[in-house]
mmCIF file of C-alpha atoms and ligand atoms in Angstrom:
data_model
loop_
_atom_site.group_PDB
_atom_site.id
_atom_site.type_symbol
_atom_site.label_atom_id
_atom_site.label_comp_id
_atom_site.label_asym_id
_atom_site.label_seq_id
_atom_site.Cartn_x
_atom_site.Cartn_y
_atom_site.Cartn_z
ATOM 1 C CA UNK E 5 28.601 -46.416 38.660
ATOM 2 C CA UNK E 6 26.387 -49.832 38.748
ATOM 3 C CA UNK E 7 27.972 -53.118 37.958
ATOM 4 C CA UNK E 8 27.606 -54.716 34.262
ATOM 5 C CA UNK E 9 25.060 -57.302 35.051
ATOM 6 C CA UNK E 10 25.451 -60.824 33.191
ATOM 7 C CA UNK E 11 23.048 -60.884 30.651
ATOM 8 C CA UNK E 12 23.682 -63.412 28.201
ATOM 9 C CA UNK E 13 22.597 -63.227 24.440
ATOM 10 C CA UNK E 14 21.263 -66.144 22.205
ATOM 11 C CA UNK E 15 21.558 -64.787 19.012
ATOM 12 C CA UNK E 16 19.181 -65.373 16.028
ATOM 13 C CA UNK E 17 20.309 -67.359 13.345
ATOM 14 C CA UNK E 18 18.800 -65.369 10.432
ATOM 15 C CA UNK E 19 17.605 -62.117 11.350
ATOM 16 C CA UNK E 20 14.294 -61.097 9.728
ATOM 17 C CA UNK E 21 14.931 -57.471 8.998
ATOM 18 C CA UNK E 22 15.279 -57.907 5.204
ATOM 19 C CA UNK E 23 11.894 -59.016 5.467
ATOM 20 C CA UNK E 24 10.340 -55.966 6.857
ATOM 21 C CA UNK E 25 9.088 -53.132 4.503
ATOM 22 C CA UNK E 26 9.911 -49.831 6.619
ATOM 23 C CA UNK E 27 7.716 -47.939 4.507
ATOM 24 C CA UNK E 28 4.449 -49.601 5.185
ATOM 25 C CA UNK E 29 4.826 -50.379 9.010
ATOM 26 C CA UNK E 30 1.960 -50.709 10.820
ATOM 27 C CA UNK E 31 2.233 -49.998 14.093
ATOM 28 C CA UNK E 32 2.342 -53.093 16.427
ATOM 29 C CA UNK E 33 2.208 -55.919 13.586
ATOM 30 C CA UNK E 34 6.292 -55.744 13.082
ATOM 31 C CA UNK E 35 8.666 -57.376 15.717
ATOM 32 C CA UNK E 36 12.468 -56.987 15.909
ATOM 33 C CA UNK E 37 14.752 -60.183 16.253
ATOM 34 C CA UNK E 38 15.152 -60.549 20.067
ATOM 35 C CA UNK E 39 13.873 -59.498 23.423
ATOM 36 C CA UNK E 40 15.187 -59.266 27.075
ATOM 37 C CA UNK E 41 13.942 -61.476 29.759
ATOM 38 C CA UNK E 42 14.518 -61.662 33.538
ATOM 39 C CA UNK E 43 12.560 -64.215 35.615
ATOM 40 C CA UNK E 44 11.658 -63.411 39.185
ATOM 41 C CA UNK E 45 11.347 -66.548 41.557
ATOM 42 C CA UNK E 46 12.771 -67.258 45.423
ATOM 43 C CA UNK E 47 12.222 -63.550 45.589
ATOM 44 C CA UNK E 48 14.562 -62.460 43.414
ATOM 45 C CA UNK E 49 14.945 -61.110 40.045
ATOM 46 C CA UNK E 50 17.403 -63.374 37.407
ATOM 47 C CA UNK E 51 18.346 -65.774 34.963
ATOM 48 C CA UNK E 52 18.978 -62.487 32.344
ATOM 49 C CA UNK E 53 18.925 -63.071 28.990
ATOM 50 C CA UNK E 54 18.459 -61.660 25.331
ATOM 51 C CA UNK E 55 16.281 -64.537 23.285
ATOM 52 C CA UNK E 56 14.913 -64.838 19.776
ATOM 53 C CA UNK E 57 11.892 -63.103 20.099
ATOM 54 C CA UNK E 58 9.679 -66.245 19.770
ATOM 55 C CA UNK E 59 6.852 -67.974 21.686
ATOM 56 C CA UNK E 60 7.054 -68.543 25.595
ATOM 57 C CA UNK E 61 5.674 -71.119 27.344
ATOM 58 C CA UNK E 62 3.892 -71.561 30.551
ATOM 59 C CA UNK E 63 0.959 -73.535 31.832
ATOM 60 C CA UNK E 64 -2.895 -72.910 31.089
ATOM 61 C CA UNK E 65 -2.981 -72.223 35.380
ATOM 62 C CA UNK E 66 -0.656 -69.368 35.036
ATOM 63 C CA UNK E 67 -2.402 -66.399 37.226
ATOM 64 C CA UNK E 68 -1.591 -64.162 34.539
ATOM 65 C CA UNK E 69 -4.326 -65.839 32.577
ATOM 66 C CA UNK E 70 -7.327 -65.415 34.629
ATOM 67 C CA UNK E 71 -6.483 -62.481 37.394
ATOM 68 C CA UNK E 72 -4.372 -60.123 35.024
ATOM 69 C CA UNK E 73 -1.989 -59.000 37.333
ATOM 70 C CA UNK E 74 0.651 -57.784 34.714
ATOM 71 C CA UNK E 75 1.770 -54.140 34.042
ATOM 72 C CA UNK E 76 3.986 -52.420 31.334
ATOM 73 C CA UNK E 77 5.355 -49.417 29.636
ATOM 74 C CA UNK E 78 5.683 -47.986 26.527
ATOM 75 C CA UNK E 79 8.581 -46.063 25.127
ATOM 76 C CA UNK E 80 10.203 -44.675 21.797
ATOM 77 C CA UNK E 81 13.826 -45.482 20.513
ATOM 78 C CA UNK E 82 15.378 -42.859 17.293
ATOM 79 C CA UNK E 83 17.897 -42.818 15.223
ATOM 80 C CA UNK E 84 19.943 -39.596 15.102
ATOM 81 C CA UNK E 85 21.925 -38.320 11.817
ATOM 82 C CA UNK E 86 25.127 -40.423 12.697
ATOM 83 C CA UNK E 87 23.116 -43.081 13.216
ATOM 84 C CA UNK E 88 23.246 -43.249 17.002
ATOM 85 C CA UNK E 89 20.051 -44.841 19.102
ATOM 86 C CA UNK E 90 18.277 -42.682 21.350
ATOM 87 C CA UNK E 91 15.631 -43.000 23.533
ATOM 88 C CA UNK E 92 13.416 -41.149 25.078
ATOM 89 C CA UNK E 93 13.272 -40.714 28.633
ATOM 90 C CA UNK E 94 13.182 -44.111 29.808
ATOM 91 C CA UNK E 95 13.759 -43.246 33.201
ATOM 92 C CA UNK E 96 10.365 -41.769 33.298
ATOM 93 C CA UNK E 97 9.217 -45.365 32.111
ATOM 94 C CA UNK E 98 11.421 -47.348 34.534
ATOM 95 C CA UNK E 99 10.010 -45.550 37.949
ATOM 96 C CA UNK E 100 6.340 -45.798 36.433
ATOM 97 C CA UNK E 101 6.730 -49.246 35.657
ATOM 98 C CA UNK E 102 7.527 -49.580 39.612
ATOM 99 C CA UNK E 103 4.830 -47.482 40.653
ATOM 100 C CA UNK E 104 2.227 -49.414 38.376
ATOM 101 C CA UNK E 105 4.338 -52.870 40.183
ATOM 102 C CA UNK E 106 3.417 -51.558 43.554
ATOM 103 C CA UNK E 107 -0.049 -51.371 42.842
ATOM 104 C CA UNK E 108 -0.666 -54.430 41.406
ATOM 105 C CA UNK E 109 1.778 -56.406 43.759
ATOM 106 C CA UNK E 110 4.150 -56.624 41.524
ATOM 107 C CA UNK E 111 7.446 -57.123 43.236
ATOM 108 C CA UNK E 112 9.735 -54.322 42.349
ATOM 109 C CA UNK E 113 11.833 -54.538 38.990
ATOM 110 C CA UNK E 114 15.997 -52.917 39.735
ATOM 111 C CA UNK E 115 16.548 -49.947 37.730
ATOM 112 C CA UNK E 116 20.032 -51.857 36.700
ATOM 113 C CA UNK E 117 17.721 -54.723 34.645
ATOM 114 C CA UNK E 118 15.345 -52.490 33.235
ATOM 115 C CA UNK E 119 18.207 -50.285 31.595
ATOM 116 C CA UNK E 120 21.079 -52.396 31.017
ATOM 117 C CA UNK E 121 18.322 -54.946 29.716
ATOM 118 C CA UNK E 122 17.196 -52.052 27.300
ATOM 119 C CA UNK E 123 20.640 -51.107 26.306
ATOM 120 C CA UNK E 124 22.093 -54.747 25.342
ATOM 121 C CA UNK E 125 18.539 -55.565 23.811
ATOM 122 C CA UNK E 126 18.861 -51.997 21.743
ATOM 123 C CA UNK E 127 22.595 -52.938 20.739
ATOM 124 C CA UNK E 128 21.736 -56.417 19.291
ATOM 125 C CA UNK E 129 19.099 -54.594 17.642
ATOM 126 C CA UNK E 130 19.833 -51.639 16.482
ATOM 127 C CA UNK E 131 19.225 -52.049 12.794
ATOM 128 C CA UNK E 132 15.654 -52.060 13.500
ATOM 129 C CA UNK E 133 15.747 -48.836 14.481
ATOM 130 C CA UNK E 134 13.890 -46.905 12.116
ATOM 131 C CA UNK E 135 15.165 -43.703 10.519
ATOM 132 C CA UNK E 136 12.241 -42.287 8.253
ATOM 133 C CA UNK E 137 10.052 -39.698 9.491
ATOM 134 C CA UNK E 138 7.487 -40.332 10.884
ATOM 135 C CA UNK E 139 8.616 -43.863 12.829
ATOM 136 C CA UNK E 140 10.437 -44.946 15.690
ATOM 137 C CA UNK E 141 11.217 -48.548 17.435
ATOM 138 C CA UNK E 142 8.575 -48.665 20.026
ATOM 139 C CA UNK E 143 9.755 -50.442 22.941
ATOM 140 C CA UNK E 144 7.008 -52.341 25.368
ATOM 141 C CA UNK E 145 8.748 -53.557 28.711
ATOM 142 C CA UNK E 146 5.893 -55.252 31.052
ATOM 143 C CA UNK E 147 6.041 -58.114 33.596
ATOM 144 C CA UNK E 148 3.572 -60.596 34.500
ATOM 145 C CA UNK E 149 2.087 -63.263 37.074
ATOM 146 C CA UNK E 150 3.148 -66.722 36.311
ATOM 147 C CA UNK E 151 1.874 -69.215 39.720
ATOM 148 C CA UNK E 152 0.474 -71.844 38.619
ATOM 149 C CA UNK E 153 -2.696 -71.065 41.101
ATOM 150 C CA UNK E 154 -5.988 -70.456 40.897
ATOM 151 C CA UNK E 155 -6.339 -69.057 44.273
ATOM 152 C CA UNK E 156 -6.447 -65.053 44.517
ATOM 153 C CA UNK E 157 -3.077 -64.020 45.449
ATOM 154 C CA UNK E 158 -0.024 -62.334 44.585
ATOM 155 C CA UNK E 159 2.276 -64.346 42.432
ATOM 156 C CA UNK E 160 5.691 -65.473 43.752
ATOM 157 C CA UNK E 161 6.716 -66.128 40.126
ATOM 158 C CA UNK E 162 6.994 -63.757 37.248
ATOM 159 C CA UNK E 163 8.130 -62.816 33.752
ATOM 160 C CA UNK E 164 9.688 -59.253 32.982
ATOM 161 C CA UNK E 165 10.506 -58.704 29.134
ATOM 162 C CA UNK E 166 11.449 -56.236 26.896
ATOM 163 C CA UNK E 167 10.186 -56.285 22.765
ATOM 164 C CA UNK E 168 10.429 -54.131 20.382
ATOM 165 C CA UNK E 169 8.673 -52.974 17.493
ATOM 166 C CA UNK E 170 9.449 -50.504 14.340
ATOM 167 C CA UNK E 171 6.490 -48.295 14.486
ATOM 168 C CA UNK E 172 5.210 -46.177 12.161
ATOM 169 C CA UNK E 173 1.889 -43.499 13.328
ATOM 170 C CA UNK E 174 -0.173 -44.912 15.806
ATOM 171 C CA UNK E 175 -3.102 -42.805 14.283
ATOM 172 C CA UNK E 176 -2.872 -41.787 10.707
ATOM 173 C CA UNK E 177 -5.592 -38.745 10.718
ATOM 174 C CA UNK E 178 -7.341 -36.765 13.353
ATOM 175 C CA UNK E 179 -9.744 -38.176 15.599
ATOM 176 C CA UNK E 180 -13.244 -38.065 15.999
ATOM 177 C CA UNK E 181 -13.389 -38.701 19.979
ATOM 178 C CA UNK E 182 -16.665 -38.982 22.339
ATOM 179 C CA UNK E 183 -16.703 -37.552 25.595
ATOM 180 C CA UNK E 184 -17.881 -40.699 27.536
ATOM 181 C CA UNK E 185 -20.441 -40.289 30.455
ATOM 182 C CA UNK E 186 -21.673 -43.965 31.402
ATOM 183 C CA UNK E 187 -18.930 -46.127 31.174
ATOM 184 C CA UNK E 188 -15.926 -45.609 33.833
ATOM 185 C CA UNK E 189 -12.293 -45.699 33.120
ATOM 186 C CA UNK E 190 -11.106 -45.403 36.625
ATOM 187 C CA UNK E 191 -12.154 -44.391 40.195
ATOM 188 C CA UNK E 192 -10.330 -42.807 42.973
ATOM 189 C CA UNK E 193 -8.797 -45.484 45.050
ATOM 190 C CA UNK E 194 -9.006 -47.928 41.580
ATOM 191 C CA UNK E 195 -6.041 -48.065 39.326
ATOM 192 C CA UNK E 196 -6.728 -45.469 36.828
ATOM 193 C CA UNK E 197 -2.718 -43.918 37.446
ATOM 194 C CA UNK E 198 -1.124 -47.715 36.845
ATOM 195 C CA UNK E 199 -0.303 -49.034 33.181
ATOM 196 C CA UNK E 200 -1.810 -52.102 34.480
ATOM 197 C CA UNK E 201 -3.039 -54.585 31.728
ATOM 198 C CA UNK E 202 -6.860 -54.680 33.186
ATOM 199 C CA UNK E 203 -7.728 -51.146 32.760
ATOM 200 C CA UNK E 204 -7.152 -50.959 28.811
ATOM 201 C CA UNK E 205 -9.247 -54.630 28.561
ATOM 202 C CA UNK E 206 -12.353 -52.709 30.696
ATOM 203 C CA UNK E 207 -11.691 -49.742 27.766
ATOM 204 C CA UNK E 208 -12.905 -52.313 25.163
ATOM 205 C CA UNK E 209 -16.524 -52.212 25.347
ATOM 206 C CA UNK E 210 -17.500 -48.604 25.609
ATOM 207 C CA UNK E 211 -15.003 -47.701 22.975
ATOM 208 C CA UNK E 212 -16.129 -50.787 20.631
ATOM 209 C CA UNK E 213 -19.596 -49.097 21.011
ATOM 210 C CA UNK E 214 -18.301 -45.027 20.521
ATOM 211 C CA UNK E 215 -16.123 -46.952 17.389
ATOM 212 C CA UNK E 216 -19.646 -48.350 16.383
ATOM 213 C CA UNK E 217 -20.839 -44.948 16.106
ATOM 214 C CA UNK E 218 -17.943 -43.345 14.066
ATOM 215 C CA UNK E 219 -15.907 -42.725 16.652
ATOM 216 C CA UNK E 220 -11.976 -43.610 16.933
ATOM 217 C CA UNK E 221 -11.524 -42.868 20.821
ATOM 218 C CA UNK E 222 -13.709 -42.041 24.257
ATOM 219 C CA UNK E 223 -12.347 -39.213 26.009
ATOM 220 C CA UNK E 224 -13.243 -40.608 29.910
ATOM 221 C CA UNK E 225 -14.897 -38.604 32.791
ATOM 222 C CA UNK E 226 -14.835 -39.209 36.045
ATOM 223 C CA UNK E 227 -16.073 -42.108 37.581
ATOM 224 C CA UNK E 228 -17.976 -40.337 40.145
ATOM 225 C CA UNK E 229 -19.757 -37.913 38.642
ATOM 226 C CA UNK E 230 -18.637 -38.269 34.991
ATOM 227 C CA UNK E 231 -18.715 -34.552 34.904
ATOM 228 C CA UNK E 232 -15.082 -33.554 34.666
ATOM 229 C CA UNK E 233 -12.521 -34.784 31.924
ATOM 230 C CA UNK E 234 -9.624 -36.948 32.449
ATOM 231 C CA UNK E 235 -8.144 -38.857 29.385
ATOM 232 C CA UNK E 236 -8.762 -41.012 26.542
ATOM 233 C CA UNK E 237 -7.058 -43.938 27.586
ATOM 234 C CA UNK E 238 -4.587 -44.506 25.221
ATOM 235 C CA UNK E 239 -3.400 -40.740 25.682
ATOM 236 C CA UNK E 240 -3.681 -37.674 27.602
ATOM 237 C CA UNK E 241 -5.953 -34.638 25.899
ATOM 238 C CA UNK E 242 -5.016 -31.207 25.796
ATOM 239 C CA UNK E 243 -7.203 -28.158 24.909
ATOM 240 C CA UNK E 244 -5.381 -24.608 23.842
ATOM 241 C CA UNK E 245 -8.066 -21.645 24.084
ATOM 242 C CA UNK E 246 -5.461 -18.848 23.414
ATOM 243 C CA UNK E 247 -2.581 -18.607 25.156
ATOM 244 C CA UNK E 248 -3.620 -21.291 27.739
ATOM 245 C CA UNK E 249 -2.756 -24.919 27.444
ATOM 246 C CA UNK E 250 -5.641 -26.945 29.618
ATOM 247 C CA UNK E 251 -5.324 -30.357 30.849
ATOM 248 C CA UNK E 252 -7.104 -32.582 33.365
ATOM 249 C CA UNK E 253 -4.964 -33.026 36.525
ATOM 250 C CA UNK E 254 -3.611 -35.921 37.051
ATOM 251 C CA UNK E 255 -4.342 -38.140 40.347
ATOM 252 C CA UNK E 256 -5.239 -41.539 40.994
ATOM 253 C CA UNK E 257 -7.301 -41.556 38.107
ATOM 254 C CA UNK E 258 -5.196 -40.089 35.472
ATOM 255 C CA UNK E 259 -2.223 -41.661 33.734
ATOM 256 C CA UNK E 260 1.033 -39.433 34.413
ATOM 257 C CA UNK E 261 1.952 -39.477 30.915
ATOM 258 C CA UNK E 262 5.601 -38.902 30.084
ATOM 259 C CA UNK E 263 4.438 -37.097 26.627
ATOM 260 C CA UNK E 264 2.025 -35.107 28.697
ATOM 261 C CA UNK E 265 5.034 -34.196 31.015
ATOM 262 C CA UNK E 266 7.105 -33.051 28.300
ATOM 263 C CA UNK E 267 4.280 -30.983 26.460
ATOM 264 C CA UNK E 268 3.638 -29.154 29.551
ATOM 265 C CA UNK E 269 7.495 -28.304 30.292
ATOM 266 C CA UNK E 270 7.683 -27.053 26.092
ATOM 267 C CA UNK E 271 4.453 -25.151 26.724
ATOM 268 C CA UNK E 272 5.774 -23.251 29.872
ATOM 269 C CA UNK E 273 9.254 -22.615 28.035
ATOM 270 C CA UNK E 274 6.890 -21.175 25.390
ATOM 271 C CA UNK E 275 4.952 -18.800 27.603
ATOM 272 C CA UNK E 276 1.891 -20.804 27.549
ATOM 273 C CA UNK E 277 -0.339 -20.501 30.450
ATOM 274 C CA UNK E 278 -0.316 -23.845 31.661
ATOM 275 C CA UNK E 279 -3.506 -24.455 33.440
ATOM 276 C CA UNK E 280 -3.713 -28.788 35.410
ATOM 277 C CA UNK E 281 -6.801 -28.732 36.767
ATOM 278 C CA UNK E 282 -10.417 -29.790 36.716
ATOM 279 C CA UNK E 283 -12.278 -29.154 33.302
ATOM 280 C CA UNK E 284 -15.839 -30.195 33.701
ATOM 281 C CA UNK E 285 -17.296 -31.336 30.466
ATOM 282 C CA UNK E 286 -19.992 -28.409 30.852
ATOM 283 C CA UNK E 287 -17.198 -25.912 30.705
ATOM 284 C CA UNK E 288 -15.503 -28.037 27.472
ATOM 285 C CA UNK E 289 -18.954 -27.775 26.083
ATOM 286 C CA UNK E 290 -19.327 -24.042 26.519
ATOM 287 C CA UNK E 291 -16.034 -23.085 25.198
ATOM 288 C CA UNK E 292 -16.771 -25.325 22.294
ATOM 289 C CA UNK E 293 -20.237 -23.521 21.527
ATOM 290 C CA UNK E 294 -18.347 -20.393 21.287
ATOM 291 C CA UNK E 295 -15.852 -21.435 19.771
ATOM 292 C CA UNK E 296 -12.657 -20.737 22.082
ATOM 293 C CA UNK E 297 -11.268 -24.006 21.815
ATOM 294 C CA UNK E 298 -8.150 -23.072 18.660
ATOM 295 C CA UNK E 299 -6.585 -27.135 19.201
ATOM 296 C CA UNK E 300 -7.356 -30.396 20.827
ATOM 297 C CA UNK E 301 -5.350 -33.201 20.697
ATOM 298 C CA UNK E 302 -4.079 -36.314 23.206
ATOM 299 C CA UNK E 303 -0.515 -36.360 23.929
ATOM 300 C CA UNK E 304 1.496 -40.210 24.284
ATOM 301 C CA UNK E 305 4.115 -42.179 23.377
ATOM 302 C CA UNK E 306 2.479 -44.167 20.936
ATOM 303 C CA UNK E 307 -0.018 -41.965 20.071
ATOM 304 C CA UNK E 308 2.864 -39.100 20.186
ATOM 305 C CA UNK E 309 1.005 -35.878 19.337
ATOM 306 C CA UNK E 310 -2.607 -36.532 18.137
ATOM 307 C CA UNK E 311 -4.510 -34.285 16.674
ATOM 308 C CA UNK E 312 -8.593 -34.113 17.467
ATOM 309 C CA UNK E 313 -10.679 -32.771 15.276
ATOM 310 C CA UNK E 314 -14.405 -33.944 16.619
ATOM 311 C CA UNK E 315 -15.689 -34.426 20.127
ATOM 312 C CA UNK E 316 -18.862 -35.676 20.523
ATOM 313 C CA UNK E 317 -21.316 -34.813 23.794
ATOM 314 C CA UNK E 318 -24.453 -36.679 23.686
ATOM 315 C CA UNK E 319 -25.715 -35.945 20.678
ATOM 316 C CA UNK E 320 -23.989 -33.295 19.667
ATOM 317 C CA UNK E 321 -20.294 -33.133 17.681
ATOM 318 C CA UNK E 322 -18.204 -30.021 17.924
ATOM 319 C CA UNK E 323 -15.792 -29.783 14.940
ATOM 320 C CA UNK E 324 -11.984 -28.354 15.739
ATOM 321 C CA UNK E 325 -10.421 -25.583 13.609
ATOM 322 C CA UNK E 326 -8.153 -26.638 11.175
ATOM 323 C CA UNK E 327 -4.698 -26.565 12.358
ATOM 324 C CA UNK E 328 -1.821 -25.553 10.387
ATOM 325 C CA UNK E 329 1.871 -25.706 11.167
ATOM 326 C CA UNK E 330 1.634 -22.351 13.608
ATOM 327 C CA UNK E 331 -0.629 -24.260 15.658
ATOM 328 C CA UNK E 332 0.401 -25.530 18.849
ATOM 329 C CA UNK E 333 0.561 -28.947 18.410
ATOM 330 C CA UNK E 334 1.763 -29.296 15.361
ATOM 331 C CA UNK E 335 4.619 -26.905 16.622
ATOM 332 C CA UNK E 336 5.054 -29.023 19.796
ATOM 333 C CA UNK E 337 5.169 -32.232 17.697
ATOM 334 C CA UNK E 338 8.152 -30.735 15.543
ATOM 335 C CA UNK E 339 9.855 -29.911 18.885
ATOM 336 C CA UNK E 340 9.634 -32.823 20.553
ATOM 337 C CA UNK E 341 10.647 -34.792 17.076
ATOM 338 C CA UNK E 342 13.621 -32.727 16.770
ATOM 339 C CA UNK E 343 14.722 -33.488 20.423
ATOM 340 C CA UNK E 344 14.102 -37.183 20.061
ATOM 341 C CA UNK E 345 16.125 -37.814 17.068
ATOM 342 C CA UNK E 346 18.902 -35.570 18.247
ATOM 343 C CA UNK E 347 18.332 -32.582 15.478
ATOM 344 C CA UNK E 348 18.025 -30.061 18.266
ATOM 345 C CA UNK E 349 19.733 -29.605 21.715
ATOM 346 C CA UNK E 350 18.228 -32.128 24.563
ATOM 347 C CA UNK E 351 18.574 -29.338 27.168
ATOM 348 C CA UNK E 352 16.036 -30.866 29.392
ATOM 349 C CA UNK E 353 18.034 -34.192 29.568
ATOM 350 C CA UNK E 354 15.402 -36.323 28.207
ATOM 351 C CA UNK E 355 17.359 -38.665 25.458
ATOM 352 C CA UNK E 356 19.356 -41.762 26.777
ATOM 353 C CA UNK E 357 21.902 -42.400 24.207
ATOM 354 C CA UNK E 358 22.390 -46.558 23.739
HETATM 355 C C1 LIG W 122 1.753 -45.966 24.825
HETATM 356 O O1 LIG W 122 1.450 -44.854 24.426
HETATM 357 O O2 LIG W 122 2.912 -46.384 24.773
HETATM 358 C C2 LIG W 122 0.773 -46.870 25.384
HETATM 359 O O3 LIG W 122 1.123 -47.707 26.134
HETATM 360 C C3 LIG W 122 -0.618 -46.756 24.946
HETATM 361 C C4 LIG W 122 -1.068 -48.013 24.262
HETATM 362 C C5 LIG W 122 -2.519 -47.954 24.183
HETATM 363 C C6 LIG W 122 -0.462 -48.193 22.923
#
């Protein structure tokens, strides 16, 4: 049993829900009342508090500005039929958020903030907690670097905060994605496996250009060699050829998506054959050409379970079959719905109830 922190609450004076139209949410544009803050400074995390959610403040020499050094998390909150709030497997989210930390020299955030942070800030606002189908409160926890330096070193002084935001699809259709061989993602010893703010800012360029060429999303290959698969940045890909489920291990190079985790431990229960290894893009590219690829699709928390229905090598696009509801992952995407919003048993011990 951990101690109730103090976390005190400034409440807002009018709260802007009525405003919101939760039929027409895009996702990230909406942004609930308040968020959680906890500063870190003479080595020690405090001052916790639930705030407006409004503008901050700091100085134009904040290190955060020019050196990145900043990580964070996404995660999904749901409404079940009595109206409870659930969320999904933020534990998952809390050690990640650590491990990305470590990485980036980010001191280490107490598991007793992060959740009892989430739970007040989920409370207050739990009226933004969309029930429709098809949306969720998406919940973005990060922490940044706030010296006032311009030296290269770790901060002493940071920001951790908790937002939220009523989501609705983070894609709307299938994607067209482009297996990318010239720009790198990630290398081994890099930061590839950290949520760390300066790996989806390199992603920019090369997918502005793919986007430029009707693309939505690159899948990435290996820095090295760019011959093997890894993931498309703001997801992890999947391929099913029968009864195998395929994915790219993950390493230092690979986000360990919590999505990805949970696909894999459905597919299993299913009798899939799960396969984590190395897929070189010639293999993907064969299977393709014959046509033994049945689904593609990226697995994530935003992205949840989306569905790909183009990949693009060189100059070549492969179109997907069609999926229907007996397909894989649009059977996985009903299961892992149901579990989230409490319409089916959480056997696995994935939903935090607030
Ligand atoms: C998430 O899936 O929560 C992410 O952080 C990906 C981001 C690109 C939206």
């Amino acid at each position: 049993m951990t101690d109730t922190l103090n976390i005190s609450i400034e409440p807002i004076d009018t709260s802007r829900l009525s405003q919101v139209d939760f039929n027409h949410i895009d996702f990230g544009k909406v942004y609930s009342d308040h968020m959680f803050i906890a500063d870190y400074y003479h080595n020690a995390w405090q001052n916790l508090r639930i705030e407006p959610y409004d503008m901050l403040s700091f100085t134009p020499g904040s290190a955060i500005l020019h050196y990145g050094q900043s990580v964070f998390e996404g995660m999904k909150a749901y409404k079940n039929a009595e109206g409870e709030v659930l969320v999904f497997r933020p534990e998952k989210n809390f050690m990640r958020l650590n491990l990305s930390a470590e990485r980036m020299c980010i001191p280490q955030l107490p598991e007793d903030i992060f959740m009892q942070g989430l739970t007040q800030l989920l409370h207050l606002d739990k009226n933004w907690v969309p029930d429709l189908p098809n949306t969720s409160l998406y919940i973005r926890p990060y922490i940044f670097a706030l010296d006032e330096f311009i030296g290269i070193r770790p901060s002493d002084n940071y920001k951790f905060i908790i937002f939220t935001c009523p989501v609705g699809p983070y894609y709307s259709r299938p994607l067209k994605v482009k297996i990318e061989r010239q720009f790198s993602r990630a290398v081994h010893g890099g930061t590839g496996y950290a949520k760390a703010a300066g790996n989806y800012a390199g992603s920019l360029y090369p997918a502005k250009l793919a986007q430029q060429k009707g693309y939505d999303q690159l899948i990435w290959t290996d820095g090295a060699t760019h011959q093997y698969v890894e993931e498309a940045g703001t997801m992890n890909v999947m391929f099913i050829k029968g009864n195998k489920l395929i994915t790219a291990e993950t390493g230092d190079t690979v986000l360990k998506g919590i999505t990805r985790d949970s696909v894999l431990t459905i597919a299993k229960e299913w009798g899939y054959e799960v396969e984590e290894r190395r897929v070189s893009v010639d293999e993907l590219v064969k299977s393709l050409e014959q046509g033994e690829i049945d689904e593609a699709f990226g697995t994530g928390t935003a992205a949840t379970i989306a569905s790909i229905e183009v990949i693009g090598d060189g100059h070549k696009d492969y179109q997907l079959p069609i999926t229907n509801a007996q397909s894989f992952s649009k059977r996985v995407f009903a299961e892992l719905d149901q579990i989230k919003t409490g319409k089916k048993e959480d056997k696995y011990g994935w939903i935090y109830k607030v």
